[in-house]
Coordinates of C-alpha atoms and ligand atoms in Angstrom, one line a residue:
X869 CA -9.9 -26.6 11.3
X870 CA -7.2 -26.3 14.3
X871 CA -4.0 -28.4 14.1
X872 CA -3.0 -31.0 16.8
X873 CA 0.4 -32.6 17.4
X874 CA 1.8 -35.3 19.7
X875 CA 5.5 -36.4 20.4
X876 CA 6.9 -39.0 22.0
X877 CA 10.5 -39.8 21.6
X878 CA 14.5 -38.4 23.4
X879 CA 14.3 -35.4 22.0
X880 CA 13.1 -31.8 24.1
X881 CA 9.1 -32.2 23.0
X882 CA 8.2 -28.3 23.5
X883 CA 10.7 -27.4 20.0
X884 CA 9.2 -30.3 18.1
X885 CA 5.7 -29.7 19.1
X886 CA 6.1 -25.8 18.0
X887 CA 7.9 -26.2 15.0
X888 CA 5.0 -28.8 14.3
X889 CA 2.4 -26.2 15.2
X890 CA 4.0 -23.8 13.4
X891 CA 3.4 -25.8 9.9
X892 CA -0.3 -26.3 11.3
X893 CA -1.2 -22.8 11.9
X894 CA -2.8 -22.7 8.2
X895 CA -5.5 -24.8 10.1
X896 CA -6.3 -21.8 12.6
X897 CA -4.2 -19.1 14.6
X898 CA -6.4 -17.9 17.3
X899 CA -4.6 -19.5 20.0
X900 CA -1.9 -22.2 20.9
X901 CA -0.9 -24.1 23.5
X902 CA 1.4 -27.5 24.5
X903 CA 1.4 -29.8 27.5
X904 CA 4.3 -31.8 28.1
X905 CA 5.5 -34.1 30.3
X906 CA 8.9 -35.0 32.1
X907 CA 9.4 -37.6 34.7
X908 CA 11.8 -35.3 37.4
X909 CA 9.1 -34.2 39.9
X910 CA 5.5 -34.4 40.9
X911 CA 3.9 -31.6 39.6
X912 CA 1.6 -29.9 37.5
X913 CA 2.4 -26.5 36.2
X914 CA -0.3 -24.2 34.3
X915 CA 0.9 -21.0 32.8
X916 CA -1.1 -18.9 30.9
X917 CA 0.0 -16.3 28.8
X918 CA -2.6 -12.9 29.3
X919 CA -3.5 -10.6 26.4
X920 CA -0.7 -8.5 27.1
X921 CA 1.8 -11.1 26.4
X922 CA 2.9 -11.6 30.4
X923 CA 2.9 -14.7 32.1
X924 CA 0.3 -15.5 34.4
X925 CA 1.3 -18.5 36.4
X926 CA -1.6 -20.2 37.5
X927 CA 0.5 -22.3 40.6
X928 CA 2.1 -25.2 40.8
X929 CA 0.0 -28.2 41.6
X930 CA 1.3 -31.0 43.4
X931 CA -0.4 -34.6 42.0
X932 CA -0.5 -37.7 44.1
X933 CA 1.6 -39.6 42.7
X934 CA 5.9 -39.6 42.2
X935 CA 6.4 -39.4 38.7
X936 CA 5.7 -37.5 35.9
X937 CA 4.9 -33.6 35.6
X938 CA 2.5 -32.2 33.5
X939 CA 3.6 -28.8 32.1
X940 CA 1.0 -26.5 30.2
X941 CA 1.5 -23.5 28.5
X942 CA -1.1 -22.0 26.5
X943 CA -2.0 -18.6 25.2
X944 CA -4.4 -16.5 23.1
X945 CA -2.8 -15.8 19.5
X946 CA -0.2 -16.8 17.1
X947 CA 2.3 -20.0 17.7
X948 CA 4.9 -18.0 18.1
X949 CA 3.5 -17.2 21.8
X950 CA 4.5 -20.0 22.6
X951 CA 8.4 -19.5 22.1
X952 CA 8.8 -18.4 25.6
X953 CA 7.6 -21.9 27.1
X954 CA 10.5 -23.7 28.1
X955 CA 8.9 -27.1 29.1
X956 CA 10.9 -29.6 30.3
X957 CA 10.3 -32.7 28.7
X958 CA 10.3 -35.6 25.7
X959 CA 6.8 -36.2 25.7
X960 CA 3.9 -34.0 24.7
X961 CA 1.0 -32.8 22.9
X962 CA 0.0 -29.5 21.0
X963 CA -2.9 -27.3 19.6
X964 CA -3.1 -24.2 17.4
X965 CA -6.8 -23.5 17.7
X966 CA -9.4 -21.9 15.3
X967 CA -12.3 -20.9 17.4
X968 CA -15.6 -22.5 17.2
X969 CA -17.2 -22.6 20.7
X970 CA -15.9 -19.5 22.9
X971 CA -13.9 -16.7 21.9
X972 CA -10.5 -16.6 20.8
X973 CA -9.4 -16.2 24.5
X974 CA -6.3 -18.1 26.9
X975 CA -9.2 -19.7 29.0
X976 CA -10.6 -21.5 25.7
X977 CA -7.1 -22.5 24.6
X978 CA -6.1 -26.0 24.1
X979 CA -5.0 -28.6 25.9
X980 CA -7.5 -28.8 28.5
X981 CA -6.7 -30.7 31.7
X982 CA -9.1 -32.2 33.7
X983 CA -10.0 -31.3 37.7
X984 CA -6.8 -33.3 38.9
X985 CA -4.6 -32.4 36.1
X986 CA -3.8 -36.0 35.5
X987 CA -4.3 -35.6 31.6
X988 CA -4.5 -33.3 28.9
X989 CA -6.3 -33.0 25.9
X990 CA -6.0 -31.6 22.4
X991 CA -9.0 -31.4 20.1
X992 CA -9.8 -30.9 16.5
X993 CA -13.3 -31.1 15.5
X994 CA -16.7 -30.4 17.0
X995 CA -18.6 -32.2 19.6
X996 CA -22.1 -31.8 18.8
X997 CA -23.3 -33.2 21.9
X998 CA -21.2 -31.6 24.5
X999 CA -24.3 -29.1 25.9
X1000 CA -25.7 -32.4 27.4
X1001 CA -22.6 -33.9 28.3
X1002 CA -21.6 -30.8 30.2
X1003 CA -24.7 -30.6 32.1
X1004 CA -24.3 -34.3 33.4
X1005 CA -20.6 -33.5 34.1
X1006 CA -21.7 -30.4 36.3
X1007 CA -24.4 -32.7 37.9
X1008 CA -21.6 -34.7 39.2
X1009 CA -19.6 -31.9 40.4
X1010 CA -17.3 -31.0 37.9
X1011 CA -16.1 -27.5 37.1
X1012 CA -15.4 -26.4 33.6
X1013 CA -12.7 -23.6 33.0
X1014 CA -13.8 -22.8 29.5
X1015 CA -16.5 -21.9 27.2
X1016 CA -15.7 -25.1 24.5
X1017 CA -17.3 -28.0 23.3
X1018 CA -13.6 -29.9 23.7
X1019 CA -13.3 -29.7 27.6
X1020 CA -16.1 -32.5 28.2
X1021 CA -13.3 -34.9 26.6
X1022 CA -11.1 -34.5 29.4
X1023 CA -13.5 -34.6 32.1
X1024 CA -14.8 -38.2 30.4
X1025 CA -11.7 -39.3 30.5
X1026 CA -10.6 -38.9 33.9
X1027 CA -14.2 -40.0 34.9
X1028 CA -13.5 -43.4 32.6
X1029 CA -10.0 -44.2 33.9
X1030 CA -9.7 -46.8 36.1
X1031 CA -5.5 -47.9 35.0
X1032 CA -5.6 -48.0 31.1
X1033 CA -5.8 -44.8 29.2
X1034 CA -6.8 -46.8 26.1
X1035 CA -9.5 -48.2 27.6
X1036 CA -10.7 -44.9 29.1
X1037 CA -10.4 -43.1 25.6
X1038 CA -12.6 -46.1 24.3
X1039 CA -15.3 -45.4 26.8
X1040 CA -15.1 -42.0 26.4
X1041 CA -15.6 -41.6 22.4
X1042 CA -18.7 -44.2 22.7
X1043 CA -20.4 -40.4 24.5
X1044 CA -19.1 -38.3 21.9
X1045 CA -21.1 -37.3 19.1
X1046 CA -19.8 -35.1 16.7
X1047 CA -16.2 -35.0 14.8
X1048 CA -13.2 -35.0 16.2
X1049 CA -9.7 -36.0 16.1
X1050 CA -7.5 -35.5 19.4
X1051 CA -4.8 -36.4 21.7
X1052 CA -4.5 -37.4 25.1
X1053 CA -1.8 -37.3 27.4
X1054 CA -1.7 -38.7 31.1
X1055 CA 1.0 -37.9 33.6
X1056 CA 2.7 -40.8 35.2
X1057 CA 2.8 -42.4 31.4
X1058 CA 5.0 -43.0 28.5
X1059 CA 2.4 -43.0 25.9
X1060 CA 0.0 -40.8 23.7
X1061 CA -3.2 -41.7 22.3
X1062 CA -5.1 -40.4 19.6
X1063 CA -8.3 -40.9 18.3
X1064 CA -10.0 -40.3 15.1
X1065 CA -13.7 -40.0 13.7
X1066 CA -14.4 -37.2 10.8
X1067 CA -11.1 -34.8 11.5
X1068 CA -7.8 -36.2 10.0
X1069 CA -4.6 -37.6 12.2
X1070 CA -1.9 -38.8 11.0
X1071 CA 1.0 -40.7 13.0
X1072 CA 4.5 -40.2 11.9
X1073 CA 6.9 -43.6 12.6
X1074 CA 10.3 -42.4 13.3
X1075 CA 13.5 -44.0 15.1
X1076 CA 13.0 -44.1 18.6
X1077 CA 10.5 -41.5 18.6
X1078 CA 6.9 -41.5 17.2
X1079 CA 4.2 -38.3 16.2
X1080 CA 0.6 -37.5 15.8
X1081 CA -0.3 -34.5 13.4
X1082 CA -3.3 -33.5 11.9
X1083 CA -1.3 -33.3 8.9
X1084 CA 2.0 -34.8 7.2
X1085 CA 3.4 -31.3 6.8
X1086 CA 4.5 -31.4 10.6
X1087 CA 5.7 -34.7 10.2
X1088 CA 7.8 -34.1 7.1
X1089 CA 11.1 -32.9 8.6
X1090 CA 11.2 -35.9 10.9
X1091 CA 10.3 -38.5 8.9
X1092 CA 8.8 -39.6 5.8
X1093 CA 6.8 -42.8 6.8
X1094 CA 3.3 -42.6 7.9
X1095 CA 0.2 -43.9 8.7
X1096 CA -3.0 -42.2 8.1
X1097 CA -5.7 -43.3 10.9
X1098 CA -9.0 -43.7 9.4
X1099 CA -12.4 -42.7 11.2
X1100 CA -13.0 -44.8 13.9
X1101 CA -9.6 -45.8 14.7
X1102 CA -7.6 -44.8 17.6
X1103 CA -3.8 -45.1 18.1
X1104 CA -1.2 -45.7 21.1
X1105 CA 2.1 -44.5 20.1
X1106 CA 5.0 -45.1 22.6
X1107 CA 8.7 -44.4 22.2
X1108 CA 9.4 -47.6 20.1
X1109 CA 6.1 -48.9 19.0
X1110 CA 2.8 -47.9 17.4
X1111 CA -0.4 -49.7 17.4
X1112 CA -4.0 -48.9 16.0
X1113 CA -7.3 -50.4 17.2
X1114 CA -10.7 -50.0 16.2
X1115 CA -13.6 -48.0 18.3
X1116 CA -14.1 -51.7 19.8
X1117 CA -10.4 -52.3 20.9
X1118 CA -9.7 -54.5 18.0
X1119 CA -5.9 -54.1 16.9
X1120 CA -5.3 -53.3 13.3
X1121 CA -2.8 -53.9 10.8
X1122 CA -0.6 -50.5 10.1
X1123 CA 0.0 -49.4 7.0
X1124 CA 2.4 -47.6 6.5
X1125 CA 3.0 -44.9 3.6
X1126 CA 6.0 -42.6 2.4
X1127 CA 5.7 -39.2 1.6
X1128 CA 7.5 -37.9 -1.1
X1129 CA 8.0 -34.3 -0.9
X1130 CA 9.8 -32.4 1.9
X1131 CA 10.5 -28.7 3.4
X1132 CA 11.9 -26.7 0.5
X1133 CA 8.5 -26.1 -0.7
X1134 CA 7.2 -24.4 2.7
X1135 CA 9.6 -21.5 2.2
X1136 CA 8.9 -18.4 0.8
X1137 CA 11.9 -18.0 -1.7
X1138 CA 12.6 -14.4 -1.7
X1139 CA 8.7 -13.8 -1.8
X1140 CA 7.0 -11.1 0.5
X1141 CA 4.3 -13.9 0.8
X1142 CA 3.5 -17.4 0.3
X1143 CA 0.3 -16.3 -1.9
X1144 CA 2.5 -13.9 -4.1
X1145 CA 4.7 -16.9 -4.5
X1146 CA 2.0 -19.4 -5.3
X1147 CA 0.7 -16.8 -8.1
X1148 CA 3.9 -17.2 -9.7
X1149 CA 4.3 -20.5 -9.4
X1150 CA 1.1 -20.8 -11.7
X1151 CA 3.1 -21.8 -15.2
X1152 CA 4.8 -24.5 -13.6
X1153 CA 1.7 -26.1 -11.7
X1154 CA -0.5 -25.5 -15.0
X1155 CA 2.5 -26.9 -17.2
X1156 CA 2.2 -30.1 -14.4
X1157 CA -1.9 -30.5 -14.4
X1158 CA -1.9 -30.3 -18.4
X1159 CA 0.0 -33.6 -18.1
X1160 CA -2.8 -35.0 -16.4
X1161 CA -4.6 -36.2 -19.8
X1162 CA -3.8 -39.5 -19.9
X1163 CA -4.5 -39.8 -16.0
X1164 CA -8.2 -38.8 -16.9
X1165 CA -8.4 -40.6 -20.1
X1166 CA -7.7 -43.8 -18.2
X1167 CA -10.8 -43.4 -15.7
X1168 CA -13.0 -45.9 -16.4
X1169 CA -16.4 -44.6 -16.3
X1170 CA -15.1 -41.5 -17.9
X1171 CA -14.3 -42.9 -21.2
X1172 CA -15.7 -40.9 -24.2
X1173 CA -18.0 -43.4 -25.4
X1174 CA -19.9 -42.9 -22.0
X1175 CA -20.8 -39.2 -23.3
X1176 CA -23.3 -41.3 -25.8
X1177 CA -24.8 -42.9 -22.5
X1178 CA -25.3 -39.6 -20.8
X1179 CA -27.1 -38.7 -24.1
X1180 CA -29.4 -42.3 -23.9
X1181 CA -29.9 -41.6 -20.3
X1182 CA -28.3 -44.3 -18.8
X1183 CA -25.6 -42.7 -17.1
X1184 CA -27.9 -39.4 -15.9
X1185 CA -25.6 -36.6 -14.7
X1186 CA -22.4 -35.4 -13.7
X1187 CA -22.6 -33.3 -9.8
X1188 CA -19.6 -31.5 -9.1
X1189 CA -19.6 -30.9 -5.0
X1190 CA -17.0 -28.6 -3.5
X1191 CA -16.8 -25.6 -1.3
X1192 CA -15.5 -21.6 -1.7
X1193 CA -12.8 -21.3 -4.6
X1194 CA -12.9 -25.0 -5.6
X1195 CA -16.8 -24.8 -6.1
X1196 CA -16.1 -21.8 -8.8
X1197 CA -13.5 -23.9 -10.5
X1198 CA -16.8 -26.5 -10.3
X1199 CA -18.9 -23.7 -11.8
X1200 CA -16.7 -23.1 -14.6
X1201 CA -16.3 -26.9 -14.9
X1202 CA -20.3 -26.8 -15.5
X1203 CA -20.0 -24.2 -18.1
X1204 CA -17.2 -26.1 -20.2
X1205 CA -18.4 -29.4 -19.9
X1206 CA -21.8 -28.8 -21.0
X1207 CA -20.2 -26.6 -23.6
X1208 CA -17.5 -29.0 -24.9
X1209 CA -18.7 -32.2 -24.1
X1210 CA -22.8 -31.3 -23.9
X1211 CA -23.5 -33.4 -20.8
X1212 CA -25.9 -32.0 -18.1
X1213 CA -23.6 -30.7 -14.8
X1214 CA -25.0 -29.7 -11.5
X1215 CA -22.3 -27.8 -9.7
X1216 CA -23.5 -28.5 -5.8
X1217 CA -22.3 -26.3 -2.9
X1218 CA -21.1 -29.2 -0.4
X1219 CA -22.1 -27.5 2.5
X1220 CA -25.6 -27.4 1.2
X1221 CA -25.6 -30.7 -0.7
X1222 CA -26.3 -33.5 2.3
X1223 CA -28.9 -31.4 3.8
X1224 CA -31.5 -31.4 0.9
X1225 CA -32.0 -34.7 0.1
X1226 CA -30.1 -34.5 -3.1
X1227 CA -31.1 -36.3 -6.2
X1228 CA -28.1 -38.3 -6.9
X1229 CA -28.2 -42.1 -7.9
X1230 CA -25.9 -44.9 -8.9
X1231 CA -26.0 -43.8 -12.3
X1232 CA -24.7 -40.4 -11.5
X1233 CA -21.0 -39.2 -11.3
X1234 CA -20.2 -37.3 -8.4
X1235 CA -17.1 -35.2 -8.6
X1236 CA -15.3 -33.7 -5.3
X1237 CA -13.1 -30.8 -6.0
X1238 CA -10.8 -30.0 -3.0
X1239 CA -7.3 -28.6 -2.8
X1240 CA -6.8 -30.0 1.2
X1241 CA -9.2 -33.1 0.4
X1242 CA -10.2 -32.8 4.1
X1243 CA -13.5 -30.3 3.7
X1244 CA -15.9 -31.7 6.0
X1245 CA -18.6 -31.0 3.8
X1246 CA -16.8 -32.0 0.8
X1247 CA -16.5 -35.3 2.6
X1248 CA -19.7 -35.7 3.6
X1249 CA -20.9 -35.0 0.0
X1250 CA -18.9 -37.9 -1.4
X1251 CA -19.9 -40.1 1.4
X1252 CA -23.7 -39.5 0.7
X1253 CA -23.5 -40.3 -3.1
X1254 CA -21.1 -43.2 -2.2
X1255 CA -23.9 -44.4 0.1
X1256 CA -26.6 -44.0 -3.0
X1257 CA -24.5 -45.9 -5.3
X1258 CA -22.8 -42.9 -7.5
X1259 CA -19.5 -43.0 -9.3
X1260 CA -17.1 -40.6 -7.3
X1261 CA -14.1 -39.0 -8.4
X1262 CA -11.8 -36.3 -6.5
X1263 CA -9.7 -33.7 -8.0
X1264 CA -7.9 -33.2 -5.4
X1265 CA -4.3 -31.4 -4.5
X1266 CA -3.3 -33.1 -1.4
X1267 CA -1.8 -36.5 -1.5
X1268 CA -3.4 -39.3 0.8
X1269 CA -6.0 -36.8 1.9
X1270 CA -9.3 -38.5 3.3
X1271 CA -11.2 -37.3 0.2
X1272 CA -8.9 -38.6 -2.1
X1273 CA -8.7 -42.0 0.0
X1274 CA -12.4 -42.2 0.0
X1275 CA -13.5 -41.7 -3.4
X1276 CA -13.5 -44.5 -6.1
X1277 CA -11.1 -42.6 -8.4
X1278 CA -8.4 -40.0 -7.5
X1279 CA -6.8 -37.4 -9.6
X1280 CA -4.2 -35.3 -7.7
X1281 CA -4.2 -32.1 -9.3
X1282 CA -0.6 -31.5 -8.9
X1283 CA -0.6 -27.8 -7.3
X1284 CA 2.3 -28.4 -4.8
X1285 CA 1.6 -27.4 -1.4
X1286 CA -0.4 -24.3 -1.1
X1287 CA 0.1 -22.6 2.2
X1288 CA -1.4 -19.4 1.5
X1289 CA -4.8 -19.6 2.9
X1290 CA -6.4 -17.9 0.0
X1291 CA -6.6 -20.3 -2.9
X1292 CA -4.5 -19.4 -6.1
X1293 CA -2.5 -22.2 -7.9
X1294 CA -4.7 -24.9 -6.6
X1295 CA -7.8 -23.0 -7.9
X1296 CA -6.3 -22.9 -11.4
X1297 CA -4.8 -26.5 -11.4
X1298 CA -8.4 -27.4 -10.5
X1299 CA -10.0 -25.4 -13.6
X1300 CA -6.7 -27.4 -15.9
X1301 CA -8.6 -30.9 -14.6
X1302 CA -12.0 -29.8 -15.4
X1303 CA -10.8 -28.5 -18.9
X1304 CA -9.4 -32.0 -19.3
X1305 CA -12.1 -33.6 -18.4
X1306 CA -14.6 -32.1 -20.7
X1307 CA -12.3 -32.4 -23.7
X1308 CA -12.6 -36.2 -22.3
X1309 CA -16.0 -36.7 -22.3
X1310 CA -16.2 -35.2 -25.5
X1311 CA -14.1 -37.5 -27.0
X1312 CA -11.8 -34.2 -28.5
X1313 CA -7.8 -33.4 -27.9
X1314 CA -7.6 -30.0 -26.2
X1315 CA -5.1 -27.8 -27.9
X1316 CA -3.3 -25.9 -24.9
X1317 CA -0.2 -25.2 -27.3
X1318 CA 0.3 -21.7 -26.4
X1319 CA -0.6 -21.4 -23.0
X1320 CA 1.9 -21.5 -20.8
X1321 CA 3.6 -18.7 -22.6
X1322 CA 0.1 -16.7 -22.2
X1323 CA -0.2 -17.6 -18.4
X1324 CA 3.5 -16.2 -18.2
X1325 CA 3.1 -13.1 -20.0
X1326 CA 0.0 -12.5 -17.5
X1327 CA 1.9 -12.8 -15.0
X1328 CA 4.3 -9.9 -16.4
X1329 CA 0.8 -7.5 -15.4
X1330 CA 2.1 -7.7 -11.5
X1331 CA 3.7 -4.1 -11.5
X1332 CA 0.9 -2.7 -13.5
X1333 CA -1.7 -4.3 -11.0
X1334 CA 0.5 -3.0 -8.2
X1335 CA 0.4 0.7 -9.1
X1336 CA -3.6 0.1 -10.2
X1337 CA -3.9 -0.4 -6.3
X1338 CA -2.8 2.5 -5.2
X1339 CA -6.1 3.9 -6.7
X1340 CA -8.5 1.6 -5.5
X1341 CA -7.1 0.6 -1.6
X1342 CA -9.5 2.8 -0.2
X1343 CA -12.9 2.0 -1.4
X1344 CA -15.1 -0.4 0.8
X1345 CA -17.2 -1.7 -1.6
X1346 CA -16.4 -3.4 -5.1
X1347 CA -19.1 -5.1 -7.6
X1348 CA -17.4 -7.8 -10.2
X1349 CA -19.3 -9.1 -12.7
X1350 CA -18.7 -11.3 -15.7
X1351 CA -21.0 -13.4 -18.3
X1352 CA -20.7 -17.1 -19.3
X1353 CA -17.9 -19.2 -18.0
X1354 CA -16.3 -15.7 -16.7
X1355 CA -19.0 -15.1 -14.1
X1356 CA -17.5 -17.7 -11.8
X1357 CA -14.3 -15.7 -12.4
X1358 CA -16.2 -12.6 -11.0
X1359 CA -17.1 -14.8 -7.8
X1360 CA -13.6 -16.0 -7.4
X1361 CA -12.4 -12.5 -7.9
X1362 CA -14.8 -11.3 -5.2
X1363 CA -14.1 -13.9 -3.0
X1364 CA -10.3 -13.2 -3.2
X1365 CA -10.8 -9.4 -2.4
X1366 CA -13.0 -10.2 0.7
X1367 CA -11.0 -12.8 2.5
X1368 CA -7.7 -11.3 2.1
X1369 CA -8.1 -7.1 2.3
X1370 CA -11.5 -7.4 3.8
X1371 CA -13.1 -5.0 1.6
X1372 CA -16.8 -6.0 0.7
X1373 CA -17.4 -7.4 -2.6
X1374 CA -20.2 -9.0 -4.3
X1375 CA -19.9 -10.5 -8.3
X1376 CA -23.2 -11.0 -10.2
X1377 CA -24.0 -12.2 -13.9
X1378 CA -23.2 -8.7 -15.9
X1379 CA -26.7 -9.1 -17.2
X1380 CA -28.2 -9.7 -13.4
X1381 CA -27.2 -5.8 -12.6
X1382 CA -30.3 -4.6 -13.7
X1383 CA -32.5 -6.8 -11.7
X1384 CA -31.3 -5.2 -8.3
X1385 CA -27.8 -4.6 -7.7
X1386 CA -27.4 -1.4 -10.1
X1387 CA -28.7 0.0 -7.0
X1388 CA -25.4 0.0 -5.5
X1389 CA -23.4 1.5 -8.4
X1390 CA -22.4 4.8 -7.6
X1391 CA -18.7 6.9 -7.4
X1392 CA -18.0 5.1 -4.4
X1393 CA -18.2 1.5 -5.5
X1394 CA -16.4 0.8 -8.3
X1395 CA -17.1 -2.4 -10.7
X1396 CA -14.4 -4.8 -11.7
X1397 CA -15.5 -6.1 -15.1
X1398 CA -14.4 -9.4 -16.7
X1399 CA -14.9 -8.2 -20.5
X1400 CA -12.6 -10.4 -22.5
X1401 CA -13.4 -10.9 -26.3
X1402 CA -15.8 -13.8 -26.6
X1403 CA -18.8 -14.5 -27.6
X1404 CA -20.9 -12.3 -25.3
X1405 CA -18.3 -9.5 -25.4
X1406 CA -20.8 -7.0 -26.7
X1407 CA -23.3 -7.9 -24.3
X1408 CA -21.0 -7.0 -21.4
X1409 CA -19.7 -4.1 -23.0
X1410 CA -23.4 -2.6 -23.0
X1411 CA -23.5 -3.9 -19.1
X1412 CA -20.2 -1.2 -18.5
X1413 CA -21.8 1.7 -20.4
X1414 CA -24.8 1.2 -17.6
X1415 CA -22.3 1.6 -15.2
X1416 CA -20.7 4.2 -16.3
X1417 CA -24.1 6.0 -17.1
X1418 CA -24.5 6.1 -13.4
X1419 CA -21.1 7.6 -12.7
X1420 CA -19.6 4.2 -11.6
X1421 CA -16.2 3.7 -12.1
X1422 CA -15.0 0.2 -14.3
X1423 CA -12.0 -1.4 -14.2
X1424 CA -11.8 -3.7 -17.1
X1425 CA -10.4 -7.0 -17.7
X1426 CA -10.2 -6.9 -21.6
X1427 CA -8.3 -8.3 -24.6
X1428 CA -5.0 -6.8 -25.6
X1429 CA -5.8 -5.1 -28.7
X1430 CA -9.3 -4.1 -27.6
X1431 CA -9.8 -0.5 -29.2
X1432 CA -13.6 0.1 -27.9
X1433 CA -13.4 -0.7 -23.8
X1434 CA -11.0 2.3 -24.0
X1435 CA -13.6 4.2 -24.7
X1436 CA -16.0 2.9 -21.6
X1437 CA -13.6 1.6 -18.7
X1438 CA -11.9 4.3 -16.4
X1439 CA -8.5 1.3 -16.3
X1440 CA -8.0 -1.7 -18.4
X1441 CA -5.7 -4.8 -17.5
X1442 CA -5.3 -6.0 -20.9
X1443 CA -4.6 -10.2 -21.0
X1444 CA -3.2 -11.8 -23.8
X1445 CA -5.7 -13.0 -26.8
X1446 CA -6.2 -16.7 -26.7
X1447 CA -9.2 -19.2 -27.7
X1448 CA -12.0 -17.5 -25.6
X1449 CA -12.6 -20.8 -23.7
X1450 CA -9.0 -20.4 -21.9
X1451 CA -10.0 -16.4 -20.7
X1452 CA -10.8 -17.8 -17.4
X1453 CA -7.4 -19.3 -16.7
X1454 CA -6.0 -15.9 -18.0
X1455 CA -8.4 -14.0 -15.9
X1456 CA -7.5 -15.5 -12.6
X1457 CA -4.1 -14.5 -12.6
X1458 CA -4.9 -10.1 -12.5
X1459 CA -8.1 -10.9 -10.1
X1460 CA -5.5 -12.9 -7.6
X1461 CA -3.0 -10.1 -8.1
X1462 CA -5.4 -7.1 -7.9
X1463 CA -7.0 -8.9 -4.5
X1464 CA -2.8 -9.5 -3.4
X1465 CA -1.9 -5.9 -3.8
X1466 CA -4.8 -4.1 -2.0
X1467 CA -4.5 -6.4 0.8
X1468 CA -1.0 -5.6 0.7
X1469 CA -1.4 -1.8 0.5
X1470 CA -3.9 -2.2 3.3
X1471 CA -1.2 -4.1 5.5
X1472 CA -3.5 -6.9 5.7
X1473 CA -2.0 -10.6 7.0
X1474 CA -2.5 -11.8 3.6
X1475 CA -1.4 -15.4 4.6
X1476 CA -3.5 -15.8 7.5
X1477 CA -6.3 -13.6 7.0
X1478 CA -8.4 -12.8 10.0
X1479 CA -11.3 -15.7 11.1
X1480 CA -10.3 -18.2 8.4
X1481 CA -8.1 -21.4 8.5
X1482 CA -6.9 -22.8 5.3
X1483 CA -8.7 -26.6 5.9
X1484 CA -12.0 -26.5 7.0
X1485 CA -12.9 -29.7 8.8
X1486 CA -15.7 -28.8 10.6
X1487 CA -19.2 -28.4 8.9
Ligands
F6R2173 C1 -10.6 -19.4 -0.5 C2 -10.4 -20.8 -0.5 C3 -11.6 -21.3 0.3 C4 -11.4 -23.3 -0.1 C5 -12.5 -23.7 0.4 C6 -12.7 -25.4 0.0 O1 -9.5 -18.7 -1.0 O2 -9.2 -21.2 -0.5 O3 -13.0 -21.0 -0.2 O4 -11.4 -23.1 -1.3 O5 -12.4 -23.7 1.8 O6 -11.4 -25.5 0.5 P1 -10.6 -27.2 0.2 O7 -10.1 -26.9 -1.6 O8 -9.3 -27.1 0.4 O9 -11.8 -28.0 -0.2

C-alpha cells in the first residue's frame, strides 16, 4: 500500500511525479504529496492544503546553505489535490498514501521533513519498532509533526548524516524493523536514494533522467528499461547514473529488464469505470489464459505421473496460498483438483499461514495465487514454504513482481493490466489456471471448446442485471449461498458487493444456512442463490424453498431452460448451460455485474472504493 515515486532529470519534476502518482493511486488514496528541489534559492517552503482545499502556507524557512531549495506540498485527499502544486525543480519525490498509522490528514501526509528541513522522505510499508525509535528520538529533543510510523525515518537520517546521504541511509536502515520501500531527497544534492526491504521499488532508466517508483505503471510512459530492487538493496540515482548497493554498502550489478506493455492498457476506452471495462475484457483474457495449457504442462513438478506419487504419499499435498479474491479462486481450485485429479489440496488464507506453524515440508507443492504478485502475506507464505524446502509455484498476473521472482516456477495468468481495485478479470484468469492445473495433474485434456462463446453470452446479461439493480440497491444486507464449487463463488460475489457498494453481504455454503444464518432471513435481507444445474442442484433448490418459507426474497443464478427455479425464485439470472465444472467461471460474471450496478446506482467510487488499495504490501 502507498505508492512512492522519484524523479531526477531535466524536466519539470512536479508534472512527472503527479502523473506517476496518478498511476500509483490504486495503491492508496488517503493523501498525497511532493518534495521537489531546485537550485535557485536557499529556502525550504512547506505548503499544506487544508481540508477545504485552501492553501495554508507554513512559511518559507531559510536553510543554512546557499544552494538548493526543498519545496514540499502535501494534502489529505486524492492525487488531484496536487494539481495546484507548481513546485519549481527537476529533482523530486512523491507519495500517495493508504493510511496505516494515523488518520488520513494533512499532517500525516508524506513527504516528511527532518527538523532542519534538509531531508524529505516518502515511505511505503510499516516500521514496526517506530514507537521505540520515536521515544528515543524524543528523548534527544526531536519534535514530531505527525502520528505516522514513517516520520522516524527522516529524523534518523538527519541524526546519522555526516556528509554522505547513502551512508546516512545505511545507518538508518540498521535501526528499522518492518517492511519498507522509501526514497530520500536532500537539499543541496543531485541524487535520490531509494531502499527496499519488503515493499516493492523499481528503478526506471531514462536518457539523462532516472526514476524510482513502486511499480512500473508509473514509469512506462517514460522508459521501458527498468531494474527491480530486491530486498536488502538500496540505489542511488543521479541524472546519468544509477548504482545499486547491498545493505552493507557493497556495490551490485544492475540487472536491466524490458517492459513489454504500454499505456494504452491504462485507458477506460469509453467505459464508465475500469471495473466495467475489465469485466468486459474477460472473453479475451480467458482465451489468453487457456493458452497456458502447454506452459503448465512443462512445470517439472506437475507432471501427471506425479499424481500417482501423491497417492504413494511421496509427494504429500498441494497447498494454495492467497488473500481475498485470489484465495476464493484458490478454494475453487481445491474443489477442482480434488474432484478431477483426486489429489489432496489445502487452501490457506495467506495472512494466517505463517503464524500457525503450518505443516509444510519438502514433499509439498505450495502455489501462490496473486494478481499483483506483491501481497505481503502471500509473499511471506511463499518465503516460509521455501525455507521449509517445499516446491513453489506462482499464478501471478504482474510480470516480474516480487512473488513472481521468488517462486521456483511462475505462470503469468495473462489478465493484462487490472486497474479497478476490485479484482474481476484477474480472478477468472486465476480460475482458468487452476482448471488447467487440475486437468494436468489428472493427466487429462480439458475440453473448453465452447467456453468463450458462453462467456460472451453471459456478458450480454449486463442490461438485465442493470435493471435488476434498480430493485435491490436500497437493501442494506444480502446473503449469498452456493454449494460445492459454487460456494467459493458465493464468497466472491459477497466480497464484490461489500467492497464496491458498501452493502453488507455474507456468504455461506447453502447447507449451512439452517445452522445459524437462516435467522437473518427476512423480507429485508435478500439472498442471492447460486443454483446452476449441477449434481447438487436439488439440494440448493430445497435451501431456496427454506428461504422462501421465511419470506426471504431470492435472486437465483440458474441455468437457461430451468423451469423449476421459476416457481421459487423472485428474480432469475439465467446463465448458459455448460459442463457443470465450468459454472464457477460463468457465474463470476453476473456476480461482478450485480455488484457493479448496485454500486453504480448508489454512486459509489467504484474504481477506488473507500479504505481499500489494490496492492496490499503491508501485513
Ligand atoms: C478484491 C481484491 C482483493 C485481492 C487481494 C489479493 O476484489 O482484489 O481481495 O484479491 O488483496 O491481492 P493479490 O491478488 O494482488 O495478491
